[in-house]
mmCIF file of C-alpha atoms in Angstrom:
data_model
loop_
_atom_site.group_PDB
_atom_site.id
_atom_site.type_symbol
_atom_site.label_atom_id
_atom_site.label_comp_id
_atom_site.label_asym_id
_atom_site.label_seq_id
_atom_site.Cartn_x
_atom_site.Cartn_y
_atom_site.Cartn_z
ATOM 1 C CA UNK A 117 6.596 -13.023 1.870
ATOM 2 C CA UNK A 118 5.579 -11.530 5.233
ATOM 3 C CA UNK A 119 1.500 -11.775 5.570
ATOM 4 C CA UNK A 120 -0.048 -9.287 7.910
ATOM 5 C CA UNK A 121 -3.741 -9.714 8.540
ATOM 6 C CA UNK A 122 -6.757 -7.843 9.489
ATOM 7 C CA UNK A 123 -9.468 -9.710 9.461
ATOM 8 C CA UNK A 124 -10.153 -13.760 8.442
ATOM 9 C CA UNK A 125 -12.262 -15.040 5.110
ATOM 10 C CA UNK A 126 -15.497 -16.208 7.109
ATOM 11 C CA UNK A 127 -15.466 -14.964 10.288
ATOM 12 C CA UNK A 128 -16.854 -11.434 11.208
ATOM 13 C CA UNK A 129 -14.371 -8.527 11.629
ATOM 14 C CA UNK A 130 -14.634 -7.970 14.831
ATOM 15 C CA UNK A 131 -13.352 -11.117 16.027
ATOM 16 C CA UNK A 132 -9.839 -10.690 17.875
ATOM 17 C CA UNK A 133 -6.623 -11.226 16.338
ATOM 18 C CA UNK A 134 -3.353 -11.855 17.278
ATOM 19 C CA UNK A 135 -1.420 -8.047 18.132
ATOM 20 C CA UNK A 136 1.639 -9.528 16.198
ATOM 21 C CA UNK A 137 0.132 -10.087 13.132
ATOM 22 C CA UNK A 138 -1.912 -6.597 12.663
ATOM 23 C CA UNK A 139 -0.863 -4.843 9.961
ATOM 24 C CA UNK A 140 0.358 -1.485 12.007
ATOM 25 C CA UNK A 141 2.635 0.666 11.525
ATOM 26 C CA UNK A 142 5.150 -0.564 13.479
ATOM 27 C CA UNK A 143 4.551 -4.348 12.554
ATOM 28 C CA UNK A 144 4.795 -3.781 8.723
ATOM 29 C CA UNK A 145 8.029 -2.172 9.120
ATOM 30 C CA UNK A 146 9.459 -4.660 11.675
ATOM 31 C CA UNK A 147 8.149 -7.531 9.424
ATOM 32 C CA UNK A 148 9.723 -5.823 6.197
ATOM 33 C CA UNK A 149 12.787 -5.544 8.198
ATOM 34 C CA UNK A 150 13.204 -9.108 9.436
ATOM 35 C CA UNK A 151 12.339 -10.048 5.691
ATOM 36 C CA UNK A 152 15.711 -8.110 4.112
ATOM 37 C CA UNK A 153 17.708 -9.309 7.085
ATOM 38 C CA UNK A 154 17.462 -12.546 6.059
ATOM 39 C CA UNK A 155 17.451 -12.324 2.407
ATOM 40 C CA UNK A 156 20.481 -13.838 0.840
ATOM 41 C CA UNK A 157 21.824 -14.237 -2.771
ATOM 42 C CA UNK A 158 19.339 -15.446 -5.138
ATOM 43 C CA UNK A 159 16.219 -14.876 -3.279
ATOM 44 C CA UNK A 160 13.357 -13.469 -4.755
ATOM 45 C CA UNK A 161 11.005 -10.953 -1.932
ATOM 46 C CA UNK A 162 7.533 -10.391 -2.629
ATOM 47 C CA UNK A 163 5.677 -7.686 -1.081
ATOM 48 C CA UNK A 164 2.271 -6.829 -1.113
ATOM 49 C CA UNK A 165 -0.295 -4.007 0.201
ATOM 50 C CA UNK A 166 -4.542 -4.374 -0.248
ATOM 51 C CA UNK A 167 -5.365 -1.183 1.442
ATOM 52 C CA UNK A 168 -5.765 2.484 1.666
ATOM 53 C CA UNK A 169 -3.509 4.892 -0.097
ATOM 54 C CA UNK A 170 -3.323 9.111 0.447
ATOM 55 C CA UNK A 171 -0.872 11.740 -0.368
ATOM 56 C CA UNK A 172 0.653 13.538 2.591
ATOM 57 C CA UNK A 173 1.099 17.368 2.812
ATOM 58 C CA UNK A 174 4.683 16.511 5.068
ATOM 59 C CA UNK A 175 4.373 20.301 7.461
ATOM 60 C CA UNK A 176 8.107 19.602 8.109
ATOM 61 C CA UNK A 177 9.324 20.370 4.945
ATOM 62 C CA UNK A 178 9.379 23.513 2.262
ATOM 63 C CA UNK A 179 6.486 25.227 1.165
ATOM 64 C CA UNK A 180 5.256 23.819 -2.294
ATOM 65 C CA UNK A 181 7.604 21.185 -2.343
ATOM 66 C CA UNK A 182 4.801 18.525 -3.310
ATOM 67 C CA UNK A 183 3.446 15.485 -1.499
ATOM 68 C CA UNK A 184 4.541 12.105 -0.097
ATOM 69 C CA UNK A 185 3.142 9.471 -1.392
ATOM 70 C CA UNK A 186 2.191 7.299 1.922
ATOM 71 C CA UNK A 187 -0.225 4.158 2.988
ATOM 72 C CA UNK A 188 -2.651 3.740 6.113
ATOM 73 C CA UNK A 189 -1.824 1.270 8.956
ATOM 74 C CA UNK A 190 -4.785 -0.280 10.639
ATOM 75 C CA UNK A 191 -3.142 2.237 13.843
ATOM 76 C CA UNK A 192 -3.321 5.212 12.031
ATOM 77 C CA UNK A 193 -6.175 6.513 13.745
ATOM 78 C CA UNK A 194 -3.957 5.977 17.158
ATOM 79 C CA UNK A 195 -1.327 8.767 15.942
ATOM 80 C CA UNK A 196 1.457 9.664 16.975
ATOM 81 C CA UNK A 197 2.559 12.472 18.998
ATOM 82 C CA UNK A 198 -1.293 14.390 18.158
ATOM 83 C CA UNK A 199 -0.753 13.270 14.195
ATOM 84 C CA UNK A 200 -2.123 10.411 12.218
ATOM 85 C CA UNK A 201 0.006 7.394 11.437
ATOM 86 C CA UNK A 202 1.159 6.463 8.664
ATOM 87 C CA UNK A 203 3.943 4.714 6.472
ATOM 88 C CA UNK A 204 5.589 6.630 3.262
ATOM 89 C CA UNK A 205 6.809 5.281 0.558
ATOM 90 C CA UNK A 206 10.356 6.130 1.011
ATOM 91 C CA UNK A 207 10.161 4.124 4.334
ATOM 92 C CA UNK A 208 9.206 0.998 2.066
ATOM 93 C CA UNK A 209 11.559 1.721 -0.548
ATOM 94 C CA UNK A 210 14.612 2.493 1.544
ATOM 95 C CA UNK A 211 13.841 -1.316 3.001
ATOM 96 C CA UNK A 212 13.094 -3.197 0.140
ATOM 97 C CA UNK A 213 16.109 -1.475 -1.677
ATOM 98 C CA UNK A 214 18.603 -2.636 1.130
ATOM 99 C CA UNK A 215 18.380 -6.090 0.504
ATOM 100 C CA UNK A 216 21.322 -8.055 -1.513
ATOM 101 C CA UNK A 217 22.126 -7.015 -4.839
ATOM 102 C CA UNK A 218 21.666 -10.091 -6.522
ATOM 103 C CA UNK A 219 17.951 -10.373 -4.744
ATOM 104 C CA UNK A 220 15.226 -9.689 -7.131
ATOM 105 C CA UNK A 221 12.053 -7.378 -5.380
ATOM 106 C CA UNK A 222 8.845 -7.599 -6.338
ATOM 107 C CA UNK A 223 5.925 -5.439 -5.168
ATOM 108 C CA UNK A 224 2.327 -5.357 -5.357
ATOM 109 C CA UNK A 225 0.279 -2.048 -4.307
ATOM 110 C CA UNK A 226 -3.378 -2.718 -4.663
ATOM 111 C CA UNK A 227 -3.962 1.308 -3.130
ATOM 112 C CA UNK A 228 -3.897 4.588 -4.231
ATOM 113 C CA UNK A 229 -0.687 6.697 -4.047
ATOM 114 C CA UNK A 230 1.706 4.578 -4.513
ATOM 115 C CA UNK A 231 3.767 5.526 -7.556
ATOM 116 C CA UNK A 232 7.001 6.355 -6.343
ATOM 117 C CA UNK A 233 7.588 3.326 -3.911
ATOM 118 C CA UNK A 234 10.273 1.918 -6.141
ATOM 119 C CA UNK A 235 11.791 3.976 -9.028
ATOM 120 C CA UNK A 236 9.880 7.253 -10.353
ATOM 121 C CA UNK A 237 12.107 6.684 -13.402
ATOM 122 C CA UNK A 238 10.868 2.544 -13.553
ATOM 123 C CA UNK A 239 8.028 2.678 -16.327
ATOM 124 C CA UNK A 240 7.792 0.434 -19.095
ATOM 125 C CA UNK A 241 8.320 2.901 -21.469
ATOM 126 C CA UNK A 242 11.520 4.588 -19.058
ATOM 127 C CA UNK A 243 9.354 7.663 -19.201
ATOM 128 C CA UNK A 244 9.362 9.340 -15.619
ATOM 129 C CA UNK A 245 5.837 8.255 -14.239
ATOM 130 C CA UNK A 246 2.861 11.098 -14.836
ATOM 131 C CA UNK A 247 2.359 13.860 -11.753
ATOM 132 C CA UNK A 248 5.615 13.861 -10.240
ATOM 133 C CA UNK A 249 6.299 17.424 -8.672
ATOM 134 C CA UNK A 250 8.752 19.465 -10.858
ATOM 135 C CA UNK A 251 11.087 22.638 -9.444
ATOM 136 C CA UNK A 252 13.205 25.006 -11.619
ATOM 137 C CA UNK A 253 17.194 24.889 -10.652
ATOM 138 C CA UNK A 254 19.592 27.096 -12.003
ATOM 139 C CA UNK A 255 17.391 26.816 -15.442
ATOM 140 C CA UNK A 256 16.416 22.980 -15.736
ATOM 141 C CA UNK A 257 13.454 20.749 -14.544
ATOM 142 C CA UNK A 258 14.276 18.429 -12.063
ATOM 143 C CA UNK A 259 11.718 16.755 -9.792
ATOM 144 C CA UNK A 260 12.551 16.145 -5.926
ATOM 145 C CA UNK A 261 10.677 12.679 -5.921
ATOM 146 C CA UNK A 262 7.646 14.162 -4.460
ATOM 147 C CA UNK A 263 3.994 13.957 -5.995
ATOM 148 C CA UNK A 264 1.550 16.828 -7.155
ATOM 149 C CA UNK A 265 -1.860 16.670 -5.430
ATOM 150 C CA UNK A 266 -3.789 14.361 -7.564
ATOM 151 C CA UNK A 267 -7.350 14.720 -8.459
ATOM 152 C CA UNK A 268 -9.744 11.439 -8.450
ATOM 153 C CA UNK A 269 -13.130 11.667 -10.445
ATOM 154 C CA UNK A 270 -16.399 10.183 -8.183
ATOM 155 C CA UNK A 271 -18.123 9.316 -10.736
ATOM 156 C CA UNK A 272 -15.595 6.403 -11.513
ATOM 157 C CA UNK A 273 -17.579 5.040 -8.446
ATOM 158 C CA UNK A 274 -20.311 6.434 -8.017
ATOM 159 C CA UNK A 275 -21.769 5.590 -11.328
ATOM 160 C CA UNK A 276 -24.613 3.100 -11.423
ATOM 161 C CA UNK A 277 -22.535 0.398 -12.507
ATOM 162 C CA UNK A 278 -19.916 1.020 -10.177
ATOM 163 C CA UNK A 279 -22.900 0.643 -7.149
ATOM 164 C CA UNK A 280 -23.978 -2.172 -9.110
ATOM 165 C CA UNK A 281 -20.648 -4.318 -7.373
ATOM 166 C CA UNK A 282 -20.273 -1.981 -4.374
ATOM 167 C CA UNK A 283 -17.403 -0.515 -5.844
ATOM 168 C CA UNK A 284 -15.301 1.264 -3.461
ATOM 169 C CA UNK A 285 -12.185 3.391 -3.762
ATOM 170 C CA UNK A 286 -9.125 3.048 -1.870
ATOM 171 C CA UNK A 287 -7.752 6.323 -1.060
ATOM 172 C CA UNK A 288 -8.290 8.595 1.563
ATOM 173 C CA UNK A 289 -7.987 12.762 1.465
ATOM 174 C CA UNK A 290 -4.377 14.132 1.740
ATOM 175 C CA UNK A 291 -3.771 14.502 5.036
ATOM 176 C CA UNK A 292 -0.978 17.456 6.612
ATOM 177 C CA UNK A 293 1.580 15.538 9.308
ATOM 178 C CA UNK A 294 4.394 17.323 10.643
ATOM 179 C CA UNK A 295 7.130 14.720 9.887
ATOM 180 C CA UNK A 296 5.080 11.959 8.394
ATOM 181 C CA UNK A 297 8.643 10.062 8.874
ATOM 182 C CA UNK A 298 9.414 10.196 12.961
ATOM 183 C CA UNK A 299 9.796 7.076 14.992
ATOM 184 C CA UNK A 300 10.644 4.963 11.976
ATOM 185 C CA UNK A 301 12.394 1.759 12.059
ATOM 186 C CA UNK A 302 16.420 1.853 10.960
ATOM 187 C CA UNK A 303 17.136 0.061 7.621
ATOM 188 C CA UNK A 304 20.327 -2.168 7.258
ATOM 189 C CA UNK A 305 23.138 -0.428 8.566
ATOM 190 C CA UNK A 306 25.245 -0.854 4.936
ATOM 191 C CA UNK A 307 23.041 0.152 2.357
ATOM 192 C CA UNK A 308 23.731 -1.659 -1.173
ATOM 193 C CA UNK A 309 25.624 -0.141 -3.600
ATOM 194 C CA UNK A 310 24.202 -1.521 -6.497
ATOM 195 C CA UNK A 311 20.561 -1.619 -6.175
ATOM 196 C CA UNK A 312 18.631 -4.898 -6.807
ATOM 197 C CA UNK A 313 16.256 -5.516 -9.532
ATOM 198 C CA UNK A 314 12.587 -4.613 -9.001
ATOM 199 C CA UNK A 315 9.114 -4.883 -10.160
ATOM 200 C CA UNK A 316 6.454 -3.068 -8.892
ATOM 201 C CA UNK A 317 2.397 -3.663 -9.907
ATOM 202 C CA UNK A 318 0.876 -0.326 -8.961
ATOM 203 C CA UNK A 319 -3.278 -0.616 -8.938
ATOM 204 C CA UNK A 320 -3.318 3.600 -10.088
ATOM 205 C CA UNK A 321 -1.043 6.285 -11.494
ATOM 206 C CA UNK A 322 -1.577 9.880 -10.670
ATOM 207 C CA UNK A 323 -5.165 11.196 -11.496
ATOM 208 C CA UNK A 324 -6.407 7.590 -11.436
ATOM 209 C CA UNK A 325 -8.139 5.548 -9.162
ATOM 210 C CA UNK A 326 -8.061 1.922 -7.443
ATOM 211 C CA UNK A 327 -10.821 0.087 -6.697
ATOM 212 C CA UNK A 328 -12.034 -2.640 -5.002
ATOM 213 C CA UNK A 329 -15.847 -4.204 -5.956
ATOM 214 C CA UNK A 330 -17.335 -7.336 -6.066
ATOM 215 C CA UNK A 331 -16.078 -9.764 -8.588
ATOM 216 C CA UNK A 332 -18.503 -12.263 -10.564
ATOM 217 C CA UNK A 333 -17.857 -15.693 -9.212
ATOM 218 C CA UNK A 334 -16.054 -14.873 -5.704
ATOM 219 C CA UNK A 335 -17.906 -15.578 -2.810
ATOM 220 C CA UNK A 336 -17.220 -15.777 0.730
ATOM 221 C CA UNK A 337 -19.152 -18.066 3.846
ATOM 222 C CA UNK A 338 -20.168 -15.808 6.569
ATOM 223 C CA UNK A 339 -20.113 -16.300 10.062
ATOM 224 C CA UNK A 340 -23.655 -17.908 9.983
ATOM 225 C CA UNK A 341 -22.640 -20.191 7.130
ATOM 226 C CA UNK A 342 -23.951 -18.482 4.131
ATOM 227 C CA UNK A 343 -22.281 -17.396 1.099
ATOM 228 C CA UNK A 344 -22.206 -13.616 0.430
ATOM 229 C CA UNK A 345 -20.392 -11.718 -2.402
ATOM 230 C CA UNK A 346 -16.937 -10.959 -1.881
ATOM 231 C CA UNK A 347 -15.356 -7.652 -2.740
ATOM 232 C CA UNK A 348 -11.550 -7.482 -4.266
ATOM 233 C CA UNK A 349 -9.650 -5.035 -5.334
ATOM 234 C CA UNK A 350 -8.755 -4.890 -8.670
ATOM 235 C CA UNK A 351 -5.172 -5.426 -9.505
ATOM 236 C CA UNK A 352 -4.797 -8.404 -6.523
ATOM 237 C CA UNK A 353 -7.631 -10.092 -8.253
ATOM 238 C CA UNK A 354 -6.445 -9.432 -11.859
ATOM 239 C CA UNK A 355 -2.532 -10.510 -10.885
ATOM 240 C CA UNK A 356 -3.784 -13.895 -9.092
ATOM 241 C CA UNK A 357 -6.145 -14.936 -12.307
ATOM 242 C CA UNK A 358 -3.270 -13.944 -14.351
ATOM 243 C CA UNK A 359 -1.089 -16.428 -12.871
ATOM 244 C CA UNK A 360 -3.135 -18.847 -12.618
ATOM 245 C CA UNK A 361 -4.003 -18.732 -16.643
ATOM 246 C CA UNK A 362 0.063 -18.764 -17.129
ATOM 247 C CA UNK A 363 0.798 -21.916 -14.591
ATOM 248 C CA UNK A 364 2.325 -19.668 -12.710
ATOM 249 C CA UNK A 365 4.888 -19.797 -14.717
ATOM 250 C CA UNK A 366 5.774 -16.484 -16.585
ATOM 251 C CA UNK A 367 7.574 -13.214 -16.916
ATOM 252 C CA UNK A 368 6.687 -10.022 -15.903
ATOM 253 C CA UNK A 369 5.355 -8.843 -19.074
ATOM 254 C CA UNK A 370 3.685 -11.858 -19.687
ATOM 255 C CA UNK A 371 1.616 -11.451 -16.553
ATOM 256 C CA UNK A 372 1.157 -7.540 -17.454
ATOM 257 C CA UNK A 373 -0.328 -8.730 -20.707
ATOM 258 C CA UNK A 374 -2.958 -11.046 -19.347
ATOM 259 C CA UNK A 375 -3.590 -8.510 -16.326
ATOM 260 C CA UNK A 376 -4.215 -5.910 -18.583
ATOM 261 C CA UNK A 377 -6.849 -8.438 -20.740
ATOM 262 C CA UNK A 378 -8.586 -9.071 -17.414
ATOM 263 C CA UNK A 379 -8.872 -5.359 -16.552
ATOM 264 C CA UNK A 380 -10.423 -4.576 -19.853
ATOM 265 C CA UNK A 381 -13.396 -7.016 -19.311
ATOM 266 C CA UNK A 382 -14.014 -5.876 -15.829
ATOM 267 C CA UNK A 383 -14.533 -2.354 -17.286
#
């Protein structure tokens, strides 16, 4: 489990931090990247991402072909080459995919727009996930692993309960990039055959939205030594408390069943 940081529980945000452990662009794919390099039989990765989320209009590619699904860098502002930075999903899947076989992946994506960073086909239910982007060829429906542009309703937080805890959503408006994929990092040169097995925690599907608000309990000490109200967002805080309650000691569904509990009393 690679941690990249942005700021420090306590101290103010603007306090420096070490260029190697930003989470960039470049040093969340170099850290994924050492991560499956060294992965051998047996281990079990862990990835996570508390952040912002968008869909990307890629200017590269066909007209109404659909969107990437893609996450913000703390660069992404920087660019590159006159175009905002950012990291698609298919980077992060084509990594996390490469590792051994007989590696189990799990994933945590506490953003928006993050559906399709493992298996579009991967529900519970082996349904293909809602909003996926759909083309006619040579008479059936196939989708091209793309997204259609999803809607999010305001009022999910800008209702007066939602101000209430400061809630705050974490997306950001579809951006258009002309190759949203340039100057990426090279995966494994041999990618597996058989891919591993993986679980991803997604915060929202298509036409939903993640949050991130204050939680009752969770505090934080300030620079100056005083305890303020911490904001989390929703699935991180859900998936810790869930593991927690179970020992840490459960399956997969297990922990979806007591996340899902949790979720229901926060709304």
């Amino acid at each position: 489990h690679v941690v990249q940081q942005a700021d420090v529980v306590g101290q103010k945000k603007s306090m420096k931090v070490d260029p190697a452990k930003q989470p960039t662009r470049k040093n969340i794919l170099a850290s994924l990247n050492w991560l499956v390099r060294g992965a051998r039989s047996g281990d079990v990765i862990f990835f996570s991402f508390s952040g912002y989320g968008l869909q990307v209009d890629d200017m590269d590619g066909y007209q109404d072909e659909g969107y990437d699904d893609a996450i913000l860098p703390t660069d992404f502002v920087d660019g590159r080459e006159g175009d905002y930075t950012v990291i698609v999903a298919d980077d992060i899947h084509d990594v996390l995919m490469s590792v051994p076989s007989s590696c189990t992946v799990t994933v945590l994506m506490d953003c928006d727009h993050a559906c399709s960073i493992l298996d579009v086909a991967g529900t519970p239910d082996g349904e293909f996930m809602n909003g996926l982007k759909y083309q006619n060829h040579c008479g059936f429906k196939v989708h091209n692993g793309k997204m259609q542009l999803a809607p999010h309703d305001r009022e999910v937080w800008q209702e007066e309960r939602a101000r209430a805890v400061k809630a705050r959503p974490r997306f950001q408006p579809m951006m258009e990039i002309d190759n949203p994929r340039a100057g990426r990092l090279p995966t494994r040169g041999s990618m597996s055959r058989v891919a591993p097995l993986a679980f991803a925690y997604i915060a929202a599907g298509s036409g939903q939205t993640a949050m991130e608000l204050q939680m009752a309990g969770a505090v934080a000490v300030n620079a100056d030594g005083k305890e303020m109200p911490k904001s989390h967002g929703v699935l991180t805080w859900c998936f810790v408390q869930a593991l927690q309650e179970l020992n840490f000691d459960c399956t997969h569904a297990e922990c979806m069943q007591v996340m899902r509990r949790l979720m229901a009393q926060i709304k």
